[in-house]
Amino acid sequence: MIHEECGLFGIYANGEEEARQAIAHLCYTGLYALQHRGQESAGIAVNSNGVITSRRDVGLVSDVFTPESIGALGENGGGEIAVAHVRYATTGAKRRANAQPLVVKHIKGSLALAHNGNLTNAVELRKTQELGGSIFQSSSDTEVITHTIIQQRLKSSSIEEAVEKAMSYLEGAFSLVLMSRRKLIACRDPNGFRPLCMGKLGKAVVFASESCAFNSIGAEFVRDLKAGEIVIAGEDGIKSITAHCGKKSSLCVFEYVYFARPDSVIDGVSVHDARVRAGEILAKEHPANADVVIGVPDSGLDAALGYSRASGIPFDFGFLKNKYIGRTFIAPNQRDRENSVRIKLNPIAQAVKDKSVVIVDDSIVRGTTSLKIIKMLRESGAKEVHMRLSCPAFLYPCYFGTDIDTSENLIAYRHTLYEIRDIIGADSLGYLSIDALSEITKGCASGLCDACFSGNYPVDVSGAQLKTQFEQDIDTD
Ligand code: SF4
């Protein structure tokens, strides 16, 4: 399966005493809601009276933080500003050095920064920075962003001016939350590849990758950041810089299909609604003569519901998902990935026995998971299995913060539809069309990226490396 990029959370207490006292715990709660966006490391940095304390480590949020470690941040867990992060480590090694937020001191102050995305010019920028004397402690492109901002900070009168200038050098996908001694800043790259939204908790200002994080802390959604926008929360109130706005935006459409939580709303479109619509369209594009529609938990369930509604075939729960392990895709190699499907999903035989089954999943990457799932259904007595995918076939790699691999590693690039059907053991197979992607995201305030399906990259990727390649190259240096 595909690995998600990262989840961001930031809060500026803005004189709201309750938020100030519990700022570390609010981050912890927010990260819990964003855990699906990254399960291999977590971190929180708290700014109390201008002093930044932080904790970051490999593991789930629940592994990294205890009541004691939360209380050790800031002043007994309290402070004026905080940023937090969950990450999927793209290298095999779960390196603590790559966990975020990154906290750095420089001649004009200190900075804590968390990043979601992938720079397409990270290699070039890092080379220039290293030749200029910068020293790196991690293999993450987030450190490249941090150096770029600090270099600009040394020549700027404020942190927001530095971020604005740094954005001219950064290419690719980057949603950021960062804090200085007195300000919390959130920014979204000019293409708006990754989501980022603003909320409020009383007077406190909150930023998060997804709106579901606001619900978890009782905050109210205010708005999404525009592609290219920088929002600053500080003593002077909330300020927005839009100098980098106005470019054709390209939000990752796969956020709707798979990455985001169904209770989130991104750029005006409910993720749940988008998935249900995908299922409805799928039923029209690829009808099946079947007795029951089931979904692969979690992201296939909403689309299965849509397929059922549009086709009139009853919906049922065909799999029980083990809630106590992470997503399948956190397994680091092929063998572990294959075994973890069985640990994660168990078929509910009563729902599929002696039936012709439509099974809806979000995608097929290498085909190994689908093969296992279909085999399990047949072992449970399913007569026929018709596989439907709520997104088009992956044909091209992603350079924008996910690990959708080189074409050679994508099953749809190497095989025809009928070959894939036979490889995974399905009776029929159908993918959502590329045209349907704009239909499922109808009303979206942003343009869309569909490059991994269409090959139409919204930015130049000729010098780009996959995030995995970049980090491996650096690691082996
Ligand atoms: S290439 Fe695919 S996964 Fe990557 S940002 Fe574009 S739509 Fe999302």
Short mmCIF file of C-alpha atoms and ligand atoms in Angstrom, two decimals, residues 2 173 193-194 250-255 259 394 396-404 448-453 456-458, ligand 1:
data_model
loop_
_atom_site.label_atom_id
_atom_site.label_comp_id
_atom_site.label_asym_id
_atom_site.label_seq_id
_atom_site.Cartn_x
_atom_site.Cartn_y
_atom_site.Cartn_z
CA ILE A 2 0.92 3.61 -0.32
CA ALA A 173 5.04 20.21 -2.18
CA PHE A 193 -0.41 19.99 -3.01
CA ARG A 194 -1.06 19.18 0.64
CA SER A 250 -3.04 21.25 -7.74
CA LEU A 251 -4.23 19.64 -4.54
CA CYS A 252 -3.42 15.92 -4.40
CA VAL A 253 -6.62 14.16 -5.48
CA PHE A 254 -5.50 11.06 -3.64
CA GLU A 255 -6.12 12.92 -0.37
CA PHE A 259 -5.00 9.71 2.56
CA PHE A 394 -1.33 4.13 -10.88
CA TYR A 396 3.53 7.19 -12.75
CA PRO A 397 5.55 8.01 -9.63
CA CYS A 398 4.69 10.77 -7.18
CA TYR A 399 7.32 13.40 -6.38
CA PHE A 400 5.15 15.30 -3.94
CA GLY A 401 5.48 13.52 -0.62
CA THR A 402 4.04 10.05 -1.04
CA ASP A 403 5.86 6.86 -1.90
CA ILE A 404 4.02 5.98 -5.10
CA LEU A 448 -6.19 18.97 -8.66
CA CYS A 449 -3.04 16.94 -9.15
CA ASP A 450 -3.68 13.56 -10.80
CA ALA A 451 -0.14 13.03 -12.05
CA CYS A 452 0.31 9.48 -10.73
CA PHE A 453 -2.66 8.46 -12.91
CA ASN A 456 0.50 15.32 -16.23
CA TYR A 457 2.78 16.76 -13.58
CA PRO A 458 1.69 20.23 -12.46
S1 SF4 B 1 1.16 12.46 -8.05
FE1 SF4 B 1 -0.67 11.38 -7.19
S2 SF4 B 1 -0.22 11.04 -5.01
FE2 SF4 B 1 1.27 12.55 -5.79
S3 SF4 B 1 0.37 14.54 -5.32
FE3 SF4 B 1 -0.28 14.04 -7.41
S4 SF4 B 1 -2.25 12.95 -7.14
FE4 SF4 B 1 -1.25 12.98 -5.14
#
